[in-house]
Coordinates of C-alpha atoms in Angstrom, one line a residue:
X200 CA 96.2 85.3 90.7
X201 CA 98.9 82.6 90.7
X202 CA 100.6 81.8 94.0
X203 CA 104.2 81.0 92.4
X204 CA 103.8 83.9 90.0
X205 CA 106.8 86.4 90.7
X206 CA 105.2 89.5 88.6
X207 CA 107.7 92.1 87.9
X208 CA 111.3 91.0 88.0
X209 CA 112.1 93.9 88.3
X210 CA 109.9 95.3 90.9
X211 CA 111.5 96.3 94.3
X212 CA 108.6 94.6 96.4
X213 CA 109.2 91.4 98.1
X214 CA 106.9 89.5 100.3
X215 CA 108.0 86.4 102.7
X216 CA 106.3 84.2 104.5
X217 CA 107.4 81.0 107.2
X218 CA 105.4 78.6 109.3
X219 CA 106.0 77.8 112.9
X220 CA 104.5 74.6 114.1
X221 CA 105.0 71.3 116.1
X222 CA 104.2 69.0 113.4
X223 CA 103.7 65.9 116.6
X224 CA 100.0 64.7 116.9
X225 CA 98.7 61.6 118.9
X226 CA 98.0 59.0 116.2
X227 CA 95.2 57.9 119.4
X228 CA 91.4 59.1 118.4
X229 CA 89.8 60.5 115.9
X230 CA 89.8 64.4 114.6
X231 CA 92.9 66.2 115.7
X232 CA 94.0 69.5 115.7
X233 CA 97.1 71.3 114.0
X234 CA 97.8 74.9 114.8
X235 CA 100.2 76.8 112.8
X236 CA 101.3 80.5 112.7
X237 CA 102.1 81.6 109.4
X238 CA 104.2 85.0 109.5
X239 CA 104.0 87.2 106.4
X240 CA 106.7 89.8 105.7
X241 CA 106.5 92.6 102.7
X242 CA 109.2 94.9 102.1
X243 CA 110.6 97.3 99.7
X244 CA 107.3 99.4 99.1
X245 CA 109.0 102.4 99.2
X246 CA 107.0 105.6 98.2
X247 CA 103.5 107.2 99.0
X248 CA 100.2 105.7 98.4
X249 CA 99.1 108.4 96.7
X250 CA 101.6 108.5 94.0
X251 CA 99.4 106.3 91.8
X252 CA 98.9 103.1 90.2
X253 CA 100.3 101.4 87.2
X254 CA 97.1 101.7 85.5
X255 CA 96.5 105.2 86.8
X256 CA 95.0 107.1 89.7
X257 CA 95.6 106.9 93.0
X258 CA 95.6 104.2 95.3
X259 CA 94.6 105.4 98.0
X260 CA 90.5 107.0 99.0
X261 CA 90.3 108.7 102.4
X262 CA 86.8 109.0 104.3
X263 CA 86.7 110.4 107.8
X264 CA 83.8 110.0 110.0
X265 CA 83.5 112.3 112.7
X266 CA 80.8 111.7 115.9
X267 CA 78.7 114.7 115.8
X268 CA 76.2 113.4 118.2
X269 CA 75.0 115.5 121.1
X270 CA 77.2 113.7 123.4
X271 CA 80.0 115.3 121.9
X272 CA 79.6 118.6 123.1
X273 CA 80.9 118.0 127.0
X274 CA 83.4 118.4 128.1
X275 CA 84.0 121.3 124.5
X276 CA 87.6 119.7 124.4
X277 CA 86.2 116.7 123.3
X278 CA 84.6 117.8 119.7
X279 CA 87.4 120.3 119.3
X280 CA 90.0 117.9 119.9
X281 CA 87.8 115.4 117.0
X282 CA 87.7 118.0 114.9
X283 CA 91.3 119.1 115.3
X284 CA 92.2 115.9 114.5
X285 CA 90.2 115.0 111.2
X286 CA 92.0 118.4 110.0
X287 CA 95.5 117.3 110.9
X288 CA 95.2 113.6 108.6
X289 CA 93.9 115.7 106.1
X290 CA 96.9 118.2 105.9
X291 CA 98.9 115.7 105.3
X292 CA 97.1 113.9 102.7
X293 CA 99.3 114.5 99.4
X294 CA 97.6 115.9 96.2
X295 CA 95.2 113.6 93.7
X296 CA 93.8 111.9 97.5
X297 CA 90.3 111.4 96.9
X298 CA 88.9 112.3 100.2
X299 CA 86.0 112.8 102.3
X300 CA 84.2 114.3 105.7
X301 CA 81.0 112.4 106.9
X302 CA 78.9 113.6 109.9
X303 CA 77.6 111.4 112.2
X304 CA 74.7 111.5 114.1
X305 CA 71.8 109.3 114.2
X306 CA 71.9 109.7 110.6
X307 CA 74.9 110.4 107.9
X308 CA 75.1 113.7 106.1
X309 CA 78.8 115.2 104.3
X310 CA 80.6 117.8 105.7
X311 CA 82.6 117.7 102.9
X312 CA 82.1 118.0 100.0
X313 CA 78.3 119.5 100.4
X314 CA 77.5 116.5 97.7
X315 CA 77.6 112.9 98.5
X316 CA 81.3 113.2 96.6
X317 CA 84.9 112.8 97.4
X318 CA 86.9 115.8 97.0
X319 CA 90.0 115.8 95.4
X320 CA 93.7 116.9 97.6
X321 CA 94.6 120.2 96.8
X322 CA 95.7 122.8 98.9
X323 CA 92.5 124.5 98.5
X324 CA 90.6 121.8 98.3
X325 CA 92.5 120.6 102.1
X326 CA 92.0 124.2 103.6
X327 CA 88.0 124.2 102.8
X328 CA 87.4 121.5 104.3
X329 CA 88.9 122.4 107.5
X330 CA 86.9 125.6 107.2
X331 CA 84.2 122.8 107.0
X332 CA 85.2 120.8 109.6
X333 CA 85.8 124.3 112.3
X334 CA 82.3 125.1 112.0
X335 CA 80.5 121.6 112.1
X336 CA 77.5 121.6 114.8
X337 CA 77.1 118.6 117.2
X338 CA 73.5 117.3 118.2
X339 CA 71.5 113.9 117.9
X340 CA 72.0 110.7 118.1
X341 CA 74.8 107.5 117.2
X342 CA 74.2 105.5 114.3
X343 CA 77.6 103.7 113.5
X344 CA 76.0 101.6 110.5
X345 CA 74.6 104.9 108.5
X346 CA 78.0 106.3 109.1
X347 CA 79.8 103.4 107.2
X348 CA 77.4 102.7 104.8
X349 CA 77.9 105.9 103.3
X350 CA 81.6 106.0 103.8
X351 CA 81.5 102.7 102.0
X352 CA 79.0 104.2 99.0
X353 CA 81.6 107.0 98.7
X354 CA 84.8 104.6 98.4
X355 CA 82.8 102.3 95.7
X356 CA 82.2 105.3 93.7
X357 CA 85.6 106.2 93.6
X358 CA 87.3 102.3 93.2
X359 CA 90.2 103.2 94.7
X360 CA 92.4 100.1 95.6
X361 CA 92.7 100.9 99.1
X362 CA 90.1 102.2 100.4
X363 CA 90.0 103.5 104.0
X364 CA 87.4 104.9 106.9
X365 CA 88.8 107.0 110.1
X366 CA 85.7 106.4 112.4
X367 CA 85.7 108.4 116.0
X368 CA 82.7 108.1 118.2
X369 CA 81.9 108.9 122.0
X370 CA 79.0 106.9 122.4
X371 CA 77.3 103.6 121.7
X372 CA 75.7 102.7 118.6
X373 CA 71.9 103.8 120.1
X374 CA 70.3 103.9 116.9
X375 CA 71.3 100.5 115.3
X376 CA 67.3 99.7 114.1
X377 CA 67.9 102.6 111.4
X378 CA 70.1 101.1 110.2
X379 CA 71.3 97.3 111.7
X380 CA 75.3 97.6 111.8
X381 CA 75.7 93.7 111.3
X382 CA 73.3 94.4 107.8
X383 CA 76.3 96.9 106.6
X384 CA 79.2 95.1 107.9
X385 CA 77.9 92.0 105.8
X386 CA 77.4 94.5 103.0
X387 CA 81.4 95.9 103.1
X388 CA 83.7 93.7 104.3
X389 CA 86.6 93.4 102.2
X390 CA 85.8 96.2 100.7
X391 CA 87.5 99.0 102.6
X392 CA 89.7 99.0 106.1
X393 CA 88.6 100.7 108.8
X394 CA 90.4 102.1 112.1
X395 CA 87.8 103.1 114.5
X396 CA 89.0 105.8 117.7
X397 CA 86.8 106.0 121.2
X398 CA 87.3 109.1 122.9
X399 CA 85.4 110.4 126.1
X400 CA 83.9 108.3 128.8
X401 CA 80.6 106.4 126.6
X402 CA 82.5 104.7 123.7
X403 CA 81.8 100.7 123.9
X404 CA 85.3 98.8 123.3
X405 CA 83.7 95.6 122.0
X406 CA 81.4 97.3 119.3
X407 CA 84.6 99.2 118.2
X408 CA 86.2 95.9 117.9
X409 CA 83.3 94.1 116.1
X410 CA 83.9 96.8 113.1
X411 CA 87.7 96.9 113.2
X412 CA 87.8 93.1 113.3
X413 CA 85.4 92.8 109.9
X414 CA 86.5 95.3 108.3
X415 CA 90.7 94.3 109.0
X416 CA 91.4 97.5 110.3
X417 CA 92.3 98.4 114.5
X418 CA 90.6 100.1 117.4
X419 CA 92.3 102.5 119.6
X420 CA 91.1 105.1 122.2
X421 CA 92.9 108.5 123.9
X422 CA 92.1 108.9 127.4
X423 CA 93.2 112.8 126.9
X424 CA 91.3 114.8 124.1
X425 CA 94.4 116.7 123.4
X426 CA 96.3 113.3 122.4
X427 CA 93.9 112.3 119.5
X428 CA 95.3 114.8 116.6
X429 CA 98.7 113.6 117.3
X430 CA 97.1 109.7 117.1
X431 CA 95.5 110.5 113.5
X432 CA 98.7 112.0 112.2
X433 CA 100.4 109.3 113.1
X434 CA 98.2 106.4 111.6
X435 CA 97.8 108.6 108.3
X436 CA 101.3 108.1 108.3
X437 CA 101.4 104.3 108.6
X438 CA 98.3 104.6 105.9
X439 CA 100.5 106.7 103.6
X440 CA 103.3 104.0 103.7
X441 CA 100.9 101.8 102.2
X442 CA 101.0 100.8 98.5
X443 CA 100.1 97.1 98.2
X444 CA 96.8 97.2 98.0
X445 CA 96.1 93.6 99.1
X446 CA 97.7 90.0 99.2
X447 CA 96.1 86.9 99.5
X448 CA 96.7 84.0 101.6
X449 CA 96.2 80.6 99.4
X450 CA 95.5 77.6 101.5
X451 CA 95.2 74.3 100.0
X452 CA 94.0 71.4 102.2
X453 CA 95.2 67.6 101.4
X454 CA 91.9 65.1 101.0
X455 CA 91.2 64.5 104.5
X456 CA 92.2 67.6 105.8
X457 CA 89.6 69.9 106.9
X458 CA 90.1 74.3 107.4
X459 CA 89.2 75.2 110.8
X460 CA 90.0 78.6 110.5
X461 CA 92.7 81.6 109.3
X462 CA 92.6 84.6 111.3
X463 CA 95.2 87.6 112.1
X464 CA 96.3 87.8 115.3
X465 CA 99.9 89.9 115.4
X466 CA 99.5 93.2 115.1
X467 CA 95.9 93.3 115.8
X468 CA 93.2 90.6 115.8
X469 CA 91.3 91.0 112.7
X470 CA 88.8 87.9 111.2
X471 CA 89.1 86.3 107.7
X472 CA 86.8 84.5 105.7
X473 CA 87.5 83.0 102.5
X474 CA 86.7 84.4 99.5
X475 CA 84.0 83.3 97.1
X476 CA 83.0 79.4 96.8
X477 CA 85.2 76.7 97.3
X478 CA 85.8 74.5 94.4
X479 CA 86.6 70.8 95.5
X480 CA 90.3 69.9 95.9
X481 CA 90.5 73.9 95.1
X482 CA 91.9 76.4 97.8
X483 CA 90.8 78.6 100.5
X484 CA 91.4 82.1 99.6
X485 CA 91.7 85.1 102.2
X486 CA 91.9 88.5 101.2
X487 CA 94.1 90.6 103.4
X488 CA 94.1 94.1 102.9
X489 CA 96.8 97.1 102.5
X490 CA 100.5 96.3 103.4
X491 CA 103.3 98.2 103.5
X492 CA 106.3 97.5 104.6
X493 CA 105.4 95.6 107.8
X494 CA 104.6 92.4 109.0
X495 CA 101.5 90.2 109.9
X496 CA 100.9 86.5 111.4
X497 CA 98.5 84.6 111.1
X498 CA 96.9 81.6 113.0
X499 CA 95.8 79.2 110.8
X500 CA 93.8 75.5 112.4
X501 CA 93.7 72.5 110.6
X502 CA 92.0 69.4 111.6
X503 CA 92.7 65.8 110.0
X504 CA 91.5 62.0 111.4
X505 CA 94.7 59.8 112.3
X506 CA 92.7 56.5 111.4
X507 CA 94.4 54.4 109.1
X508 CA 97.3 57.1 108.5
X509 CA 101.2 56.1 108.2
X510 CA 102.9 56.6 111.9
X511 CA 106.8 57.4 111.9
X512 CA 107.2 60.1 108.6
X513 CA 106.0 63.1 107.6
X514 CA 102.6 63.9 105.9
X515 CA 101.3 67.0 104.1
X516 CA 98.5 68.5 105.5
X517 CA 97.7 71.6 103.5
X518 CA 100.1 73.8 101.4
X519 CA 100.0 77.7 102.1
X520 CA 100.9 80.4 99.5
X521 CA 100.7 84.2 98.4
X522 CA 98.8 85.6 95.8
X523 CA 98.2 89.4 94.2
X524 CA 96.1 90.8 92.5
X525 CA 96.9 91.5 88.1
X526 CA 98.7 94.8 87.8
X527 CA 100.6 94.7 90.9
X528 CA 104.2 93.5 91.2
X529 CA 105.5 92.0 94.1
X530 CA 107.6 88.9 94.3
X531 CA 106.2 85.9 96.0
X532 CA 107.5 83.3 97.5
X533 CA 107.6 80.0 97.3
X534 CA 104.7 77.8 99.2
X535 CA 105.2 76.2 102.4
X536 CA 103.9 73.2 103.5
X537 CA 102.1 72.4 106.8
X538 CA 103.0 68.4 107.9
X539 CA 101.8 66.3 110.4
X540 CA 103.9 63.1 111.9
X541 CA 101.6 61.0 113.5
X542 CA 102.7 59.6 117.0
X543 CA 102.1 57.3 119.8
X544 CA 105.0 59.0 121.9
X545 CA 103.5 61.3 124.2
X546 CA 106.7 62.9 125.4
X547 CA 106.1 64.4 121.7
X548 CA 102.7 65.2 120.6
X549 CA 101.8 66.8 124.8
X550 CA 104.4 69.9 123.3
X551 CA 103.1 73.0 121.6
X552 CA 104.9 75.3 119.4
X553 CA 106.0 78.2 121.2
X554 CA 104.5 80.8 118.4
X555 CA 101.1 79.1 118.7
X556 CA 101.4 79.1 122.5
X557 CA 102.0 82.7 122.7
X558 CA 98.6 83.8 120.8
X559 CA 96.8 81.1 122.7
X560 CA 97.6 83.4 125.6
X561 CA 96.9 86.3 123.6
X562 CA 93.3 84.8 123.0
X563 CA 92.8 84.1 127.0
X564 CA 93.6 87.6 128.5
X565 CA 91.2 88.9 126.1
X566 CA 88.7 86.4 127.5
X567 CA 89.8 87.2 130.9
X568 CA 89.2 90.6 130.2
X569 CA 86.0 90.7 128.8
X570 CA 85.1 88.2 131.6
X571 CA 85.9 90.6 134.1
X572 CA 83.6 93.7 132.4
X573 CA 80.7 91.3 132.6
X574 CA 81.3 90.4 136.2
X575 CA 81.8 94.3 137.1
X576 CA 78.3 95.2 135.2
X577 CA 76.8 92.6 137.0
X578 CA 78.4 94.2 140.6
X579 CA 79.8 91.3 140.8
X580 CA 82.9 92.6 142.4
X581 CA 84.7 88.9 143.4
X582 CA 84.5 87.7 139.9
X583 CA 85.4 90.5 138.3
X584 CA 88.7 91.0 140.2
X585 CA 89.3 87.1 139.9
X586 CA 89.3 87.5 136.0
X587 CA 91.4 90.4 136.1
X588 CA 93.7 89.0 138.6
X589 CA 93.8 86.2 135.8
X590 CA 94.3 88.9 133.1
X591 CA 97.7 90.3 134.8
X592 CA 99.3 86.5 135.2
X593 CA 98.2 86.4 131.2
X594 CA 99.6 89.9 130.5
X595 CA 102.7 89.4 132.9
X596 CA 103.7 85.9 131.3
X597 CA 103.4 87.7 127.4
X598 CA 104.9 90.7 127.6
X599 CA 102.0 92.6 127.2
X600 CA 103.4 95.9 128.5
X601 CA 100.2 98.5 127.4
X602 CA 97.5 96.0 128.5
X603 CA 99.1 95.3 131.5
X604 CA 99.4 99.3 132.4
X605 CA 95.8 99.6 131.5
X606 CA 95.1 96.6 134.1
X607 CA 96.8 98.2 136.4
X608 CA 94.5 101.3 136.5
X609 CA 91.9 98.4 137.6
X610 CA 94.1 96.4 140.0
X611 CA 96.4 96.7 142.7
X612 CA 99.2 94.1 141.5
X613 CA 100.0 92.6 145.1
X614 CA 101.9 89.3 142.7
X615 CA 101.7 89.9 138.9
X616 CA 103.3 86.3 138.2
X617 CA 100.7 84.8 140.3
X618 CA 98.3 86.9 139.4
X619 CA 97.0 88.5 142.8
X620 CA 95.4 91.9 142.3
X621 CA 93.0 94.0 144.5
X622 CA 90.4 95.4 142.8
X623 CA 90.5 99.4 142.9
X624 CA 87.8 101.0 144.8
X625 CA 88.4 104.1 142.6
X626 CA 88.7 102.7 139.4
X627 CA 86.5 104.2 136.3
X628 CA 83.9 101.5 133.7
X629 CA 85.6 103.5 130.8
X630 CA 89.3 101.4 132.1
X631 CA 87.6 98.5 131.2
X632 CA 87.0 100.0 127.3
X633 CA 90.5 100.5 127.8
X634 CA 91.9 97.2 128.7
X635 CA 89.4 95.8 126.1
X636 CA 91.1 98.1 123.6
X637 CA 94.4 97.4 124.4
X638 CA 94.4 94.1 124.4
X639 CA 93.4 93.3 121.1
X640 CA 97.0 94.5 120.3
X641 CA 99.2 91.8 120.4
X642 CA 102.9 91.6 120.8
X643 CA 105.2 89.9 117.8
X644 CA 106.0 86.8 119.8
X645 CA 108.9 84.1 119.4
X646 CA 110.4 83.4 116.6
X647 CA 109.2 80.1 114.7
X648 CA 110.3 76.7 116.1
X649 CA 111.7 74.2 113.9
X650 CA 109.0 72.3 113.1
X651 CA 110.8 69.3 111.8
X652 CA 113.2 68.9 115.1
X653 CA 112.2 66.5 117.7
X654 CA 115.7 66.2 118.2
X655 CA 115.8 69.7 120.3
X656 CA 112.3 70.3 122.0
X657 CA 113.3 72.5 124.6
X658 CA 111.9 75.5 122.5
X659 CA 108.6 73.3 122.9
X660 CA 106.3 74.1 126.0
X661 CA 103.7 71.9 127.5
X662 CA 100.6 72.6 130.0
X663 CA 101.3 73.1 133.5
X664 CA 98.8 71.1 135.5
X665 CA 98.1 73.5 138.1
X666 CA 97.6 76.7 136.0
X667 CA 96.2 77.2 132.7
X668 CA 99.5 78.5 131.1
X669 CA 102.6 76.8 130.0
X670 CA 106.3 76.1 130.6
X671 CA 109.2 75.0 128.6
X672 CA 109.3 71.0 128.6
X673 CA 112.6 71.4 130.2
X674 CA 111.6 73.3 133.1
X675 CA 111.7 72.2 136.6
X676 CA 109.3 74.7 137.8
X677 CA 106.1 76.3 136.3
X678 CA 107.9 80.1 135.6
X679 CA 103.7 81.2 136.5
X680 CA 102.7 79.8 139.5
X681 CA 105.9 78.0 140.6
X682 CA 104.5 74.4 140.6
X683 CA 107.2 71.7 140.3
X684 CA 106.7 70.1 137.3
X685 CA 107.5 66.2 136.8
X686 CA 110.7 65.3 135.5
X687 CA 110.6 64.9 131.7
X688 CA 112.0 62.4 129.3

């Protein structure tokens, strides 16, 4: 792979990619921290992931997992409903799809094919196993790692570039000693996507969340049964679109720059680790799977000692580029630096970009949140309607409509702005799987700040000092909680 490499000149594939950061650090102290969004853009894949490769074969490998535990069976509309819905992604899967149905219980067994197999898209094949599907049983247990350590066996077998899992369960992962779920995360990520679904009233939001994030895919939930067939059509859709099987994301440090961390947090939060050892002076590469035509960020933290740097001018901290994988053409673009200007002005190194400061937020109401489940499973009441009152001021400030909705099945918003709820008396623990859910969508954000401008910082914000948000630094007022803020230079 080659970062500046442009592959096909004639291929109709693009990807972009810009930073947003405020390149002002104190030159005081030691290790300091700069926090960068990196936005990724691809367009112009045009067709159907199933239409094939250059090389040949398809691209894309299909394996749904359908809960089949006991649990499943109450209310009926539930199993129907999961059943009705594995059917529908598999109508629409085009011809040549390699496919597959695994049932879940506390063990994995197929549905379809009989043999540990995929199946290849045909009408027939399509219209057997929904036969299949229409008359699987439901009875046992949950084990999610059996369930995806199959699905992964059958994707390896077939090698298709994109691989992907459809995982619905009702329950919690009971039967994890069978087989540990961490042990077969470790084993598969990076090797396929998965989207994992909650439906009923026993799902747990943060296992579904601990999969999705390792394994780059999203987790999602229907609160009515009927909703879920239309939800699989469509993400097969969105899947469909796909036909970039993966990019890379090439970041070189400077000496004396150290990599904190890359991770995806627009449109869901997913983590990355680099792939395969690091040679000195070499780059950190992460994998990112399956794009279409869409578009990602990314938050990337660096961390570099000011001690004995030039103040007043601009220094390279790391460069940031694209890669592809041989045998697929998409044109690249050129790397991007991320700078540093070291600073003893404080009026310039207290601001923070307004891109980074957006998925800071991001990262707090999902803290919030999952502060406030702990405090309601511990009856804790108070706390728990303190975090969430938290959560709404969070969601309020962002944007985030859908969390913010699902907050508000907890809360009675008396201020949202201020964040003063009362806490339901009525409300459900399954909200709470919700809200969890929900908020590990983010929204797109700003768009990037000039990180080369001190001359116009009134896109930068800075910390308010009676909340834990942010204004603009030229506000008067906290737009949060109202504070007056001290007049600024």
């Amino acid at each position: 792979m080659t970062p500046g490499s442009t592959g096909d000149d004639t291929a109709g594939t693009t990807a972009g990619l810009e930073t947003s950061q405020w390149k002002y650090l104190p030159a005081q102290g030691r290790e300091q921290e700069m926090h960068v969004v990196l936005t990724v853009r691809v367009e112009g894949t045009g067709g159907a992931a199933a239409e094939g490769r250059p090389g040949g074969g398809p691209l894309l490998a299909q394996v749904l997992v359908v809960d089949c535990s006991g649990s499943m069976t109450w209310p009926q509309e539930k199993f129907r409903a999961a059943r009705q819905a594995a059917a529908a992604a598999i109508r629409m899967l085009p011809d040549g799809t390699p496919f597959a149905v695994v049932q879940g219980t506390e063990d994995a067994v197929m549905a379809y094919p009989a043999q540990e197999r995929m199946a290849v898209s045909s009408a027939e094949e399509r219209r057997r196993a929904t036969s299949a599907l229409h008359g699987l049983p439901a009875g046992g247990g949950t084990c999610i790692g059996a369930w995806l350590d199959l699905a992964g066996r059958l994707l390896a077998e077939r090698g298709a570039p994109i691989g992907h899992v459809l995982l619905l369960t009702d329950g919690r992962n009971e039967h994890d000693g069978a087989m540990p779920l961490d042990r077969v995360l470790n084993t598969w990520d990076g090797r396929f996507v998965c989207d994992a679904w909650g439906i009923g009233d026993g799902w747990d939001a943060r296992e579904l969340l601990r999969i999705t994030r390792r394994l780059h895919g999203g987790a999602g939930a229907v609160r009515e049964e009927s909703a879920l067939p239309g939800e699989y059509e469509r993400l097969t859709a969105r899947l469909l679109a796909k036909t970039v099987p993966e990019l890379t994301v090439e970041v070189t440090p400077a000496p004396g720059t150290a990599l904190r961390y890359l991770k995806q947090v627009f449109p869901t939060e997913a983590d990355l680790e680099p792939a395969g050892p690091l040679e000195p002076g070499g780059a950190h590469r992460f994998t990112t799977r399956a794009w279409g035509d869409e578009t990602r960020r990314y938050h990337l933290c660096l961390s570099a000692d000011p001690t004995g740097r030039p103040r007043h001018e601009d220094l390279q901290l790391a460069v940031v580029a694209l890669a592809q994988p041989a045998g697929h053409a998409v044109r690249l673009p050129p790397p991007r630096p991320c700078v540093v200007h070291w600073t003893e002005d404080p009026a310039l190194s207290r601001h923070t970009d307004t891109q980074v400061a957006h998925f800071q937020l991001y990262a707090q109401l999902g803290q919030a949140v999952a502060a406030a489940a702990d405090a309601y499973r511990r009856d804790d009441r108070e706390r728990a309607e303190h975090h969430l009152g938290r959560g709404v001021r969070l969601a309020h400030t962002i944007g985030a409509v859908r969390p913010l909705a699902d907050l508000q099945r907890l809360v009675e918003v008396v201020d949202a702005a201020a964040g003063r709820v009362r806490l339901r008396p009525d409300l459900a623990p399954v909200d709470f799987e919700h809200l969890i859910t929900t908020s590990s969508h983010s929204t797109y954000g700003p768009e990037p700040d000039d990180g080369d401008a001190p001359r116009d910082p009134a896109t930068a914000t800075a910390p308010c000092p009676a909340c834990d948000g942010r204004a603009p630094v030229t506000a008067r007022f906290c737009p949060r909680c109202g504070h007056r803020l001290q007049e600024r230079p």
